[in-house]
Amino acid sequence: MIPFLDLKAINQQYQKELKEACARVIDSGWYIMGNELAAFEQEFAAYCGTKYCIGVANGLDALTLTLRAWKEMGKLQDGDEVIVQANTYIASVLAITENNLKPVLVEPDTCTYNLTADNIRQAITSKTKVILPVHLYGLISPMEEILDVAKEHKLLVLEDCAQSHGAMLGVKKCGNLGDAAGFSFYPGKNLGALGDAGAITTNDKELADVISAIRNYGSVEKYLNKFKGVNSRLDEIQAAMLRVKLTHLENDVYKRKIIANNYSKKIKNSHIKLPTYICDKSHVFHLYVIQVENREEFIEYCENRHISLGVHYPTAPHHQDALKELQYANLPLTENLHQKVVSLPISPTLTESDMSYIIDTINKYKPL
């Protein structure tokens, strides 16, 4: 079986470096909020081009704590609205509801899967305070247009960069385009830890200081707690793992792009809708997502031929039991996408022969 994503193979490439980094932390005797975290925060901020990076426990916390910090700073209050695309993963929405803010779900562009400035404009009300563009599947959102809308209406912009590490708009990387950005380093991400991990990037010193306190029990110095904080700290082991893998990120993305370009050039099947993108630095291909009618039939066809696929995501957030308050939403484009999207294997360790086999198998697919 060709796996959808072989994490063991990915990490085996860097096994020696990862084990050395882990041993360095064990031997240091310092396991929380130490030199590895400080070094990773500095290195990842430099990579993104931002002044500040704050390591946290996971990607959901990265979004949640940023919104929470803006509340502490008086920029948001309960009931304010946050615009987000309806086809995102539920985490983007949970960060909003966790802060007693109101998610406003809007339809995405059906080709890029991302927010559009026009759909944002139609959703803005007097209660709108934040735009939360998700760079879904690794493709940068149309940030120039989004930032123009934000400036016109005096809105905050929080990038969800969980899937887009390293993606660029012009000369700027994601994470350095809005007021702040949340990253996930879940093991399956392009920059993946060996456990849960996340980070926030920003150029706003006050925001960085508030988030740094909130993630550590609200403490501004030991035993002095300014905020009702939480425990959401990126630990030393994961920070050390991420420092190793950050040095290989660009090469891994390059390999993903080779696979994506091969898929796009060589898959020729009228029953398959390929993703729309420009071959530049704006897409890092965390996922290569196609659309197909009769998805379950297609998945069964591929699995019977030893190809494992992914579905991102089978159920839209507004159809989840956890978000019953959003089930009123009329989002036909989103619902249609969630019924058709399928993700092909795009691991940087995918072999050329496996890639060719996948392409050949898909080209032979005919619906029953």
Coordinates of C-alpha atoms in Angstrom, one line a residue:
M1 CA 0.0 0.0 0.0
I2 CA 1.3 3.4 -0.9
P3 CA 0.6 5.5 2.3
F4 CA -1.1 8.8 2.1
L5 CA 1.7 10.2 4.3
D6 CA 4.6 8.2 5.7
L7 CA 5.7 10.1 8.8
K8 CA 8.2 7.4 9.8
A9 CA 10.0 7.7 6.5
I10 CA 10.0 11.5 6.6
N11 CA 11.6 11.5 10.1
Q12 CA 14.0 8.7 9.3
Q13 CA 15.7 11.1 6.9
Y14 CA 16.8 13.3 9.8
Q15 CA 17.0 10.5 12.4
K16 CA 20.6 11.3 13.5
E17 CA 20.0 15.0 13.9
L18 CA 16.7 14.5 15.7
K19 CA 18.3 12.0 18.2
E20 CA 21.2 14.4 18.8
A21 CA 18.8 17.2 19.4
C22 CA 16.7 15.1 21.8
A23 CA 19.9 14.0 23.7
R24 CA 20.9 17.6 23.9
V25 CA 17.7 18.5 25.7
I26 CA 17.8 15.5 28.0
D27 CA 21.4 16.3 29.0
S28 CA 20.6 19.9 29.6
G29 CA 18.3 19.2 32.5
W30 CA 16.0 22.0 31.4
Y31 CA 12.7 20.8 29.8
I32 CA 10.3 23.8 29.7
M33 CA 10.8 27.4 28.6
G34 CA 14.6 27.0 28.0
N35 CA 17.2 27.7 25.4
E36 CA 15.7 25.4 22.7
L37 CA 12.4 27.3 22.8
A38 CA 14.1 30.6 22.8
A39 CA 16.3 29.6 19.9
F40 CA 13.4 28.1 17.8
E41 CA 11.3 31.3 18.4
Q42 CA 14.2 33.4 17.1
E43 CA 14.9 31.1 14.1
F44 CA 11.2 30.8 13.1
A45 CA 10.6 34.5 13.4
A46 CA 13.6 35.1 11.2
Y47 CA 12.3 32.5 8.7
C48 CA 8.9 34.2 8.5
G49 CA 10.4 37.7 8.5
T50 CA 8.6 38.8 11.7
K51 CA 10.0 40.5 14.8
Y52 CA 8.4 38.0 17.2
C53 CA 7.5 34.3 17.5
I54 CA 5.8 32.8 20.6
G55 CA 5.8 29.0 20.8
V56 CA 2.7 27.4 22.2
A57 CA 1.3 23.9 22.7
N58 CA -0.5 23.4 19.4
G59 CA -2.0 25.2 16.4
L60 CA -5.5 25.6 17.9
D61 CA -4.0 27.4 20.9
A62 CA -2.0 29.6 18.5
L63 CA -5.3 31.0 17.1
T64 CA -7.2 30.9 20.4
L65 CA -4.6 32.8 22.4
T66 CA -4.1 35.5 19.8
L67 CA -7.8 36.3 19.8
R68 CA -7.8 36.1 23.6
A69 CA -4.8 38.5 23.8
W70 CA -6.7 41.0 21.6
K71 CA -9.6 40.8 24.1
E72 CA -7.2 41.5 26.9
M73 CA -5.8 44.5 25.0
G74 CA -9.3 45.9 24.5
K75 CA -9.4 45.3 20.7
L76 CA -12.2 42.7 20.9
Q77 CA -15.1 42.0 23.2
D78 CA -17.7 39.2 23.6
G79 CA -20.0 38.9 20.6
D80 CA -17.7 40.5 18.0
E81 CA -17.7 38.8 14.7
V82 CA -14.8 37.0 12.9
I83 CA -15.0 36.2 9.2
V84 CA -13.6 32.8 8.2
Q85 CA -14.1 30.6 5.2
A86 CA -16.7 27.9 5.7
N87 CA -14.6 25.0 4.2
T88 CA -11.8 25.2 6.8
Y89 CA -11.0 22.6 9.5
I90 CA -13.1 23.0 12.6
A91 CA -10.1 24.3 14.6
S92 CA -10.3 27.7 12.9
V93 CA -13.9 28.0 14.1
L94 CA -13.3 26.6 17.6
A95 CA -10.7 29.3 18.3
I96 CA -13.4 31.9 17.6
T97 CA -16.1 30.3 19.7
E98 CA -13.7 29.6 22.6
N99 CA -13.3 33.3 23.0
N100 CA -17.1 34.0 23.0
L101 CA -16.8 35.6 19.6
K102 CA -19.1 34.9 16.7
P103 CA -17.8 33.0 13.6
V104 CA -19.2 34.3 10.3
L105 CA -18.8 31.6 7.7
V106 CA -18.4 32.7 4.1
E107 CA -18.1 30.7 0.9
P108 CA -14.7 30.2 -0.6
D109 CA -13.5 30.5 -4.1
T110 CA -14.2 27.1 -5.7
C111 CA -10.9 27.0 -7.5
T112 CA -8.5 28.2 -4.8
Y113 CA -10.6 27.0 -1.8
N114 CA -9.6 30.3 0.0
L115 CA -11.4 33.5 1.0
T116 CA -12.2 36.2 -1.6
A117 CA -12.4 39.9 -0.9
D118 CA -15.9 40.1 -2.5
N119 CA -17.3 37.4 -0.2
I120 CA -15.7 39.1 2.8
R121 CA -17.2 42.5 1.9
Q122 CA -20.7 40.9 1.7
A123 CA -20.3 39.5 5.2
I124 CA -19.1 42.6 7.0
T125 CA -21.4 44.1 9.6
S126 CA -21.0 46.7 12.4
K127 CA -19.9 43.8 14.7
T128 CA -17.1 42.6 12.4
K129 CA -13.7 43.0 14.0
V130 CA -11.4 40.3 12.5
I131 CA -10.8 38.5 9.2
L132 CA -9.3 35.0 9.6
P133 CA -8.0 33.9 6.2
V134 CA -6.9 30.2 6.2
H135 CA -4.2 29.5 3.7
L136 CA -5.9 26.2 2.9
Y137 CA -3.9 23.2 1.6
G138 CA -0.8 25.4 1.5
L139 CA -1.9 28.2 -0.9
I140 CA -1.6 31.8 0.2
S141 CA -5.0 33.6 0.4
P142 CA -5.4 36.8 -1.8
M143 CA -3.9 38.8 1.0
E144 CA -3.4 42.1 -0.8
E145 CA -7.1 42.3 -1.5
I146 CA -7.9 41.1 2.0
L147 CA -5.6 43.6 3.6
D148 CA -7.2 46.4 1.6
V149 CA -10.6 45.4 2.9
A150 CA -9.3 45.2 6.5
K151 CA -7.7 48.6 6.2
E152 CA -10.9 50.1 4.8
H153 CA -13.0 48.7 7.6
K154 CA -10.4 48.9 10.4
L155 CA -10.4 45.1 10.9
L156 CA -7.7 42.9 12.4
V157 CA -6.2 40.1 10.3
L158 CA -5.2 36.8 11.8
E159 CA -3.6 34.4 9.3
D160 CA -4.3 30.7 9.8
C161 CA -1.0 29.3 8.6
A162 CA -1.5 25.7 9.9
Q163 CA -1.0 24.3 6.4
S164 CA 1.2 26.9 4.7
H165 CA 4.7 27.1 6.3
G166 CA 7.0 28.9 3.9
A167 CA 4.3 30.0 1.3
M168 CA 5.1 33.4 0.0
L169 CA 3.3 36.4 -1.5
G170 CA 5.8 38.4 -3.4
V171 CA 8.9 38.7 -1.1
K172 CA 7.0 38.1 2.1
K173 CA 6.2 34.8 3.8
C174 CA 2.9 33.8 5.3
G175 CA 2.9 34.7 9.0
N176 CA 4.2 38.2 8.1
L177 CA 1.2 39.4 6.1
G178 CA -1.5 40.2 8.7
D179 CA -1.5 41.5 12.3
A180 CA -0.7 38.1 13.6
A181 CA -0.6 34.4 12.5
G182 CA -1.1 31.0 14.0
F183 CA 0.9 28.0 13.0
S184 CA 0.4 24.3 13.7
F185 CA 3.4 21.9 13.8
Y186 CA 1.3 18.8 14.1
P187 CA 3.4 15.9 12.9
G188 CA 1.7 15.7 9.5
K189 CA 2.4 19.4 8.6
N190 CA 5.1 20.5 6.2
L191 CA 7.0 21.6 9.3
G192 CA 5.9 18.9 11.7
A193 CA 7.1 18.2 15.2
L194 CA 7.1 14.7 16.8
G195 CA 4.1 15.6 18.8
D196 CA 1.8 18.6 19.2
A197 CA 3.3 22.0 18.8
G198 CA 2.3 25.5 17.6
A199 CA 3.5 29.1 17.3
I200 CA 2.2 32.7 16.8
T201 CA 4.1 35.2 14.7
T202 CA 3.6 39.0 14.8
N203 CA 5.4 42.3 14.5
D204 CA 3.3 43.8 17.4
K205 CA 5.4 43.8 20.6
E206 CA 2.4 44.4 22.9
L207 CA 0.6 41.5 21.4
A208 CA 3.7 39.3 21.7
D209 CA 4.1 40.2 25.3
V210 CA 0.5 39.5 26.2
I211 CA 0.5 36.1 24.4
S212 CA 3.8 35.2 26.1
A213 CA 2.2 35.8 29.5
I214 CA -1.2 34.1 28.7
R215 CA 0.5 30.9 27.5
N216 CA 2.3 30.7 30.9
Y217 CA -0.5 31.0 33.4
G218 CA -0.8 34.7 32.7
S219 CA 2.5 35.3 34.3
V220 CA 4.6 38.4 33.5
E221 CA 7.3 37.3 35.9
K222 CA 7.5 34.3 38.2
Y223 CA 4.5 34.2 40.6
L224 CA 3.1 37.4 39.3
N225 CA 0.0 36.8 37.2
K226 CA -1.4 39.7 35.2
F227 CA -4.0 37.6 33.3
K228 CA -6.1 34.5 33.9
G229 CA -3.8 32.5 31.7
V230 CA -3.4 29.0 30.5
N231 CA -0.7 26.4 30.3
S232 CA 0.2 26.3 26.6
R233 CA 4.0 26.1 26.3
L234 CA 6.0 24.6 23.4
D235 CA 8.3 22.2 25.3
E236 CA 12.0 22.0 24.8
I237 CA 12.0 18.6 23.1
Q238 CA 9.6 19.7 20.4
A239 CA 11.4 23.0 20.0
A240 CA 14.6 21.1 19.4
M241 CA 12.9 18.7 16.9
L242 CA 11.5 21.7 15.0
R243 CA 14.9 23.5 14.9
V244 CA 16.2 20.4 13.1
K245 CA 13.3 20.1 10.7
L246 CA 13.2 23.9 9.9
T247 CA 16.6 23.6 8.2
H248 CA 15.1 21.0 5.8
L249 CA 11.7 22.7 5.2
E250 CA 12.6 24.4 1.9
N251 CA 13.9 21.2 0.4
D252 CA 10.9 19.2 1.5
V253 CA 8.6 21.8 0.0
Y254 CA 10.6 21.6 -3.2
K255 CA 10.0 17.9 -3.4
R256 CA 6.3 18.4 -2.8
K257 CA 6.1 20.9 -5.7
I258 CA 7.8 18.4 -8.0
I259 CA 5.1 15.9 -7.2
A260 CA 2.3 18.4 -7.5
N261 CA 3.6 19.6 -10.9
N262 CA 3.8 16.0 -12.1
Y263 CA 0.2 15.4 -11.0
S264 CA -1.0 18.5 -12.7
K265 CA 0.8 17.8 -16.0
K266 CA 0.2 14.1 -16.2
I267 CA -3.2 13.4 -14.7
K268 CA -5.6 13.6 -17.7
N269 CA -9.0 12.2 -16.7
S270 CA -12.2 14.1 -17.4
H271 CA -13.7 12.7 -14.2
I272 CA -11.1 14.4 -12.1
K273 CA -10.9 18.2 -11.4
L274 CA -7.4 19.2 -10.6
P275 CA -6.5 22.2 -8.3
T276 CA -6.0 25.6 -9.8
Y277 CA -2.7 27.4 -8.9
I278 CA 0.1 29.4 -10.3
C279 CA 3.5 27.6 -10.2
D280 CA 5.3 30.0 -7.9
K281 CA 6.1 30.3 -4.2
S282 CA 2.5 31.0 -3.2
H283 CA 1.7 27.3 -2.8
V284 CA 3.7 24.8 -0.6
F285 CA 1.4 21.8 -1.2
H286 CA 0.7 20.6 2.2
L287 CA -2.1 18.8 0.4
Y288 CA -2.8 18.2 -3.3
V289 CA -6.6 18.2 -3.5
I290 CA -8.7 17.1 -6.4
Q291 CA -12.4 17.0 -6.8
V292 CA -14.3 13.9 -8.0
E293 CA -17.9 12.8 -8.2
N294 CA -18.8 9.6 -6.4
R295 CA -15.9 10.1 -4.0
E296 CA -16.4 6.8 -2.1
E297 CA -16.3 4.8 -5.3
F298 CA -13.1 6.6 -6.3
I299 CA -11.5 6.0 -2.9
E300 CA -12.4 2.3 -3.1
Y301 CA -11.0 2.1 -6.6
C302 CA -7.6 3.5 -5.4
E303 CA -7.5 1.5 -2.2
N304 CA -8.1 -1.7 -4.1
R305 CA -5.0 -0.8 -6.1
H306 CA -3.0 -0.1 -3.0
I307 CA -3.1 3.7 -3.0
S308 CA -4.2 5.4 0.3
L309 CA -6.0 8.7 -0.1
G310 CA -7.1 11.4 2.4
V311 CA -10.3 13.5 2.6
H312 CA -9.8 17.1 3.9
Y313 CA -12.5 17.4 5.1
P314 CA -15.5 15.0 4.9
T315 CA -17.8 17.2 7.1
A316 CA -18.1 20.9 7.0
P317 CA -17.8 22.8 10.4
H318 CA -21.4 24.0 10.2
H319 CA -22.6 20.4 10.0
Q320 CA -20.7 19.3 13.1
D321 CA -22.8 18.5 16.3
A322 CA -20.3 20.7 18.2
L323 CA -21.4 23.8 16.2
K324 CA -25.2 23.4 16.2
E325 CA -25.6 27.2 16.4
L326 CA -24.1 27.4 12.8
Q327 CA -26.3 24.8 11.2
Y328 CA -28.6 27.4 9.9
A329 CA -26.0 28.6 7.4
N330 CA -26.8 28.4 3.7
L331 CA -23.4 27.4 2.2
P332 CA -24.0 25.3 -1.0
L333 CA -20.6 25.8 -2.5
T334 CA -18.9 24.7 0.7
E335 CA -21.2 21.6 1.1
N336 CA -20.5 20.6 -2.5
L337 CA -16.7 20.8 -2.0
H338 CA -16.9 18.7 1.2
Q339 CA -18.6 16.0 -0.8
K340 CA -16.1 15.9 -3.6
V341 CA -12.6 16.8 -2.3
V342 CA -9.9 14.0 -2.2
S343 CA -6.2 14.5 -1.3
L344 CA -3.6 12.5 -3.2
P345 CA -0.3 11.3 -1.6
I346 CA 2.3 14.1 -1.7
S347 CA 4.8 13.2 0.9
P348 CA 8.3 14.4 0.2
T349 CA 9.4 10.8 0.5
L350 CA 7.1 9.5 -2.2
T351 CA 9.2 7.6 -4.8
E352 CA 9.1 8.4 -8.5
S353 CA 7.8 4.9 -9.2
D354 CA 5.0 5.3 -6.7
M355 CA 4.1 8.7 -8.1
S356 CA 4.0 7.3 -11.7
Y357 CA 1.9 4.4 -10.5
I358 CA -0.6 6.8 -8.8
I359 CA -0.9 8.9 -12.0
D360 CA -1.3 5.9 -14.2
T361 CA -4.0 4.4 -11.9
I362 CA -6.0 7.7 -11.7
N363 CA -5.8 8.1 -15.5
K364 CA -7.4 4.7 -15.9
Y365 CA -10.3 5.5 -13.5
K366 CA -13.8 5.3 -14.9
P367 CA -16.9 5.7 -12.7
L368 CA -19.1 2.6 -12.6

